[in-house]
């Protein structure tokens, strides 16, 4: 698997060679050390869909679609090494995830209880290409949890279009790693609004649980001047 990650990074370095202000996070799963900067707010509104493989049981095809709000996440990112344009940047990003409604738990869309994620992110910039890496430990109130890790990269192919790709893995406390590959785009619609798009595919994990296809779409608003630091 490490070899696959290296091959992916090399491939992306070839196709995304132009300098850019790269940014992890939505629509990718893997994050990076970058922040909006003092005096700027970044707001992401999105929806996602995971399509699972539904097995056939005898002659019946019993499948259903469940919808509902996902969990809310609150976190603080602290970048203590480097900044945009430097060779190395490093940050930590503790996040608390909690249920917004019990109905989503009942439907099986989210796990019951709060979860604490303690990840660290590192960016390495070489020849105007940024490779972002993230690893962290997840603690769950209900006794689950596990590890998360991933590698991603981004680059501008046009002045108003950024392409992205990642390999992301999650390993439950008592289970095998589930790997997902994602490809995305960030077309800039206006000075303050960016469209977020991504499509992914599950590569490994429990056959009856890992997602076969993933879709992500959303809008990112970058609003300057809402908060002023002295």
Short mmCIF file of C-alpha atoms in Angstrom, two decimals:
data_model
loop_
_atom_site.label_atom_id
_atom_site.label_comp_id
_atom_site.label_asym_id
_atom_site.label_seq_id
_atom_site.Cartn_x
_atom_site.Cartn_y
_atom_site.Cartn_z
CA UNK A 1 0.00 0.00 0.00
CA UNK A 2 2.88 2.39 0.71
CA UNK A 3 4.11 1.74 -2.82
CA UNK A 4 0.68 2.72 -4.17
CA UNK A 5 0.79 5.99 -2.25
CA UNK A 6 4.23 6.83 -3.65
CA UNK A 7 3.08 6.01 -7.19
CA UNK A 8 0.01 8.21 -6.77
CA UNK A 9 2.10 11.14 -5.53
CA UNK A 10 4.51 10.79 -8.44
CA UNK A 11 1.68 10.64 -10.97
CA UNK A 12 0.05 13.75 -9.57
CA UNK A 13 3.36 15.61 -9.60
CA UNK A 14 3.55 15.05 -13.34
CA UNK A 15 0.02 16.24 -14.12
CA UNK A 16 -0.16 19.10 -11.62
CA UNK A 17 3.15 20.94 -12.10
CA UNK A 18 2.04 24.58 -11.94
CA UNK A 19 2.49 26.70 -8.82
CA UNK A 20 -0.63 27.17 -6.70
CA UNK A 21 -1.92 28.05 -3.27
CA UNK A 22 -2.84 24.47 -2.47
CA UNK A 23 -5.47 23.63 0.09
CA UNK A 24 -6.51 20.34 1.65
CA UNK A 25 -9.87 19.54 3.14
CA UNK A 26 -13.17 19.73 1.23
CA UNK A 27 -13.90 18.14 -1.15
CA UNK A 28 -11.09 15.79 -0.02
CA UNK A 29 -11.08 13.78 3.22
CA UNK A 30 -7.38 14.35 3.92
CA UNK A 31 -6.57 17.75 5.43
CA UNK A 32 -3.40 19.87 5.36
CA UNK A 33 -1.80 22.61 7.54
CA UNK A 34 -3.22 25.56 5.54
CA UNK A 35 -5.65 28.04 7.14
CA UNK A 36 -7.69 30.92 5.60
CA UNK A 37 -5.40 33.47 7.31
CA UNK A 38 -6.00 36.30 9.81
CA UNK A 39 -9.18 38.25 9.14
CA UNK A 40 -10.66 35.66 6.74
CA UNK A 41 -13.46 33.15 7.14
CA UNK A 42 -13.91 29.94 5.15
CA UNK A 43 -17.42 28.44 5.14
CA UNK A 44 -18.15 25.09 3.46
CA UNK A 45 -21.69 23.90 2.66
CA UNK A 46 -21.88 20.44 1.14
CA UNK A 47 -23.74 17.20 0.61
CA UNK A 48 -22.25 13.75 0.10
CA UNK A 49 -23.46 10.33 -0.99
CA UNK A 50 -22.01 6.89 -0.35
CA UNK A 51 -23.21 4.07 -2.55
CA UNK A 52 -22.79 0.64 -1.02
CA UNK A 53 -22.87 -2.76 -2.65
CA UNK A 54 -26.16 -4.49 -1.75
CA UNK A 55 -26.01 -8.32 -1.75
CA UNK A 56 -28.75 -10.50 -3.21
CA UNK A 57 -30.45 -12.81 -0.71
CA UNK A 58 -32.01 -15.77 -2.48
CA UNK A 59 -34.47 -14.26 -4.99
CA UNK A 60 -35.14 -11.03 -3.14
CA UNK A 61 -33.48 -7.67 -3.63
CA UNK A 62 -34.20 -5.85 -0.38
CA UNK A 63 -32.50 -2.45 -0.46
CA UNK A 64 -33.55 0.89 0.97
CA UNK A 65 -32.35 4.49 0.97
CA UNK A 66 -31.92 6.34 4.24
CA UNK A 67 -31.31 10.08 4.50
CA UNK A 68 -30.65 12.43 7.39
CA UNK A 69 -28.25 15.01 8.81
CA UNK A 70 -24.73 13.89 9.58
CA UNK A 71 -22.64 14.65 12.64
CA UNK A 72 -21.45 18.14 13.52
CA UNK A 73 -17.72 18.75 13.90
CA UNK A 74 -15.95 21.49 15.87
CA UNK A 75 -12.17 21.88 15.80
CA UNK A 76 -9.22 24.24 16.02
CA UNK A 77 -6.23 24.04 13.65
CA UNK A 78 -2.86 25.22 14.97
CA UNK A 79 -0.05 25.54 12.41
CA UNK A 80 3.19 25.80 14.36
CA UNK A 81 5.72 25.30 11.54
CA UNK A 82 5.88 27.06 8.14
CA UNK A 83 3.27 28.80 6.04
CA UNK A 84 2.11 28.98 2.42
CA UNK A 85 5.08 28.95 0.03
CA UNK A 86 7.53 27.36 2.48
CA UNK A 87 9.06 23.92 1.91
CA UNK A 88 7.56 22.40 5.07
CA UNK A 89 4.40 23.24 7.00
CA UNK A 90 3.13 21.32 10.06
CA UNK A 91 -0.06 21.59 12.09
CA UNK A 92 -2.32 19.81 14.57
CA UNK A 93 -6.11 19.84 14.21
CA UNK A 94 -8.07 18.39 17.19
CA UNK A 95 -11.77 17.92 16.35
CA UNK A 96 -14.85 16.92 18.34
CA UNK A 97 -17.61 15.17 16.40
CA UNK A 98 -21.10 14.76 17.89
CA UNK A 99 -24.59 13.67 16.84
CA UNK A 100 -26.95 16.38 15.60
CA UNK A 101 -30.06 14.17 15.74
CA UNK A 102 -30.80 10.73 17.17
CA UNK A 103 -32.85 9.88 14.07
CA UNK A 104 -29.65 9.52 12.01
CA UNK A 105 -28.29 7.13 14.65
CA UNK A 106 -31.47 5.05 14.53
CA UNK A 107 -31.26 4.84 10.73
CA UNK A 108 -27.64 3.66 10.96
CA UNK A 109 -26.26 6.68 9.11
CA UNK A 110 -23.89 7.67 11.92
CA UNK A 111 -22.49 6.03 15.04
CA UNK A 112 -24.01 6.83 18.43
CA UNK A 113 -22.02 9.09 20.75
CA UNK A 114 -19.25 11.65 20.44
CA UNK A 115 -15.86 11.09 18.81
CA UNK A 116 -12.54 12.88 19.32
CA UNK A 117 -10.07 13.04 16.43
CA UNK A 118 -6.44 14.02 17.11
CA UNK A 119 -4.65 14.35 13.74
CA UNK A 120 -1.48 16.04 12.57
CA UNK A 121 -0.89 17.37 9.05
CA UNK A 122 2.36 17.95 7.15
CA UNK A 123 2.90 19.61 3.76
CA UNK A 124 6.07 19.19 1.70
CA UNK A 125 6.49 21.54 -1.29
CA UNK A 126 9.01 20.55 -3.98
CA UNK A 127 9.28 22.33 -7.37
CA UNK A 128 5.91 24.08 -6.86
CA UNK A 129 4.14 20.78 -6.13
CA UNK A 130 2.67 20.23 -2.69
CA UNK A 131 2.26 16.77 -1.16
CA UNK A 132 0.02 16.75 1.92
CA UNK A 133 0.09 13.99 4.51
CA UNK A 134 -2.20 13.43 7.48
CA UNK A 135 -2.33 10.85 10.29
CA UNK A 136 -4.35 10.74 13.46
CA UNK A 137 -6.05 8.75 16.19
CA UNK A 138 -9.82 8.64 16.64
CA UNK A 139 -11.38 8.03 20.06
CA UNK A 140 -15.07 7.07 20.25
CA UNK A 141 -17.43 7.38 23.20
CA UNK A 142 -18.97 3.99 22.42
CA UNK A 143 -15.60 2.22 22.49
CA UNK A 144 -14.80 2.17 18.77
CA UNK A 145 -12.27 4.56 17.27
CA UNK A 146 -9.15 3.73 15.31
CA UNK A 147 -6.61 5.41 13.01
CA UNK A 148 -6.88 7.67 9.96
CA UNK A 149 -4.18 8.51 7.40
CA UNK A 150 -3.91 9.85 3.91
CA UNK A 151 -1.87 11.65 1.25
CA UNK A 152 -3.16 14.25 -1.20
CA UNK A 153 -2.06 16.91 -3.67
CA UNK A 154 -3.62 19.81 -5.59
CA UNK A 155 -2.65 22.10 -8.42
CA UNK A 156 -4.04 24.74 -10.76
CA UNK A 157 -4.40 23.58 -14.37
CA UNK A 158 -6.20 26.84 -15.27
CA UNK A 159 -6.25 30.19 -13.45
CA UNK A 160 -9.75 29.46 -12.10
CA UNK A 161 -9.61 25.66 -11.86
CA UNK A 162 -7.81 23.50 -9.30
CA UNK A 163 -7.66 19.70 -9.58
CA UNK A 164 -7.17 17.42 -6.57
CA UNK A 165 -6.54 13.78 -5.73
CA UNK A 166 -5.97 11.71 -2.62
CA UNK A 167 -5.54 8.26 -1.15
CA UNK A 168 -7.22 8.06 2.27
CA UNK A 169 -7.31 5.20 4.76
CA UNK A 170 -9.26 4.51 7.95
CA UNK A 171 -8.55 1.59 10.26
CA UNK A 172 -11.08 0.72 12.97
CA UNK A 173 -9.87 -0.35 16.37
CA UNK A 174 -10.63 -4.00 15.64
CA UNK A 175 -10.64 -4.33 11.87
CA UNK A 176 -8.81 -3.94 8.57
CA UNK A 177 -7.95 -0.68 6.81
CA UNK A 178 -10.48 0.75 4.38
CA UNK A 179 -8.75 2.62 1.52
CA UNK A 180 -10.53 5.20 -0.63
CA UNK A 181 -9.19 7.05 -3.68
CA UNK A 182 -10.72 10.46 -4.46
CA UNK A 183 -10.46 12.84 -7.41
CA UNK A 184 -11.89 16.32 -7.19
CA UNK A 185 -12.02 19.84 -8.58
CA UNK A 186 -12.43 23.39 -7.26
CA UNK A 187 -13.69 25.70 -10.03
CA UNK A 188 -13.72 29.33 -8.89
CA UNK A 189 -17.15 30.81 -9.61
CA UNK A 190 -16.63 34.29 -8.18
CA UNK A 191 -14.03 36.12 -6.09
CA UNK A 192 -15.58 34.75 -2.92
CA UNK A 193 -17.28 31.49 -4.00
CA UNK A 194 -15.78 28.16 -5.10
CA UNK A 195 -17.61 25.05 -6.31
CA UNK A 196 -16.46 21.81 -4.62
CA UNK A 197 -16.70 18.52 -6.54
CA UNK A 198 -15.29 15.05 -5.90
CA UNK A 199 -15.87 11.42 -6.83
CA UNK A 200 -14.22 8.47 -5.11
CA UNK A 201 -14.06 4.69 -4.97
CA UNK A 202 -13.46 2.24 -2.14
CA UNK A 203 -10.44 0.03 -2.78
CA UNK A 204 -10.43 -2.25 0.24
CA UNK A 205 -12.19 -3.04 3.49
CA UNK A 206 -15.01 -5.39 4.55
CA UNK A 207 -16.84 -6.40 1.33
CA UNK A 208 -20.29 -5.68 2.80
CA UNK A 209 -19.34 -2.32 4.31
CA UNK A 210 -16.83 -0.33 2.24
CA UNK A 211 -18.27 2.25 -0.20
CA UNK A 212 -18.14 1.39 -3.88
CA UNK A 213 -18.75 4.96 -5.05
CA UNK A 214 -18.62 8.30 -3.23
CA UNK A 215 -19.88 11.66 -4.45
CA UNK A 216 -19.29 15.09 -2.92
CA UNK A 217 -20.60 18.47 -3.97
CA UNK A 218 -20.68 21.79 -2.17
CA UNK A 219 -19.89 25.48 -2.11
CA UNK A 220 -17.03 27.23 -0.33
CA UNK A 221 -17.40 30.87 0.69
CA UNK A 222 -14.25 32.91 1.40
CA UNK A 223 -15.29 36.06 3.21
CA UNK A 224 -12.63 38.73 3.96
CA UNK A 225 -12.84 41.44 6.57
CA UNK A 226 -15.35 39.79 8.95
CA UNK A 227 -12.86 39.56 11.78
CA UNK A 228 -9.89 41.81 12.45
CA UNK A 229 -6.79 40.87 14.42
CA UNK A 230 -4.91 43.67 16.16
#
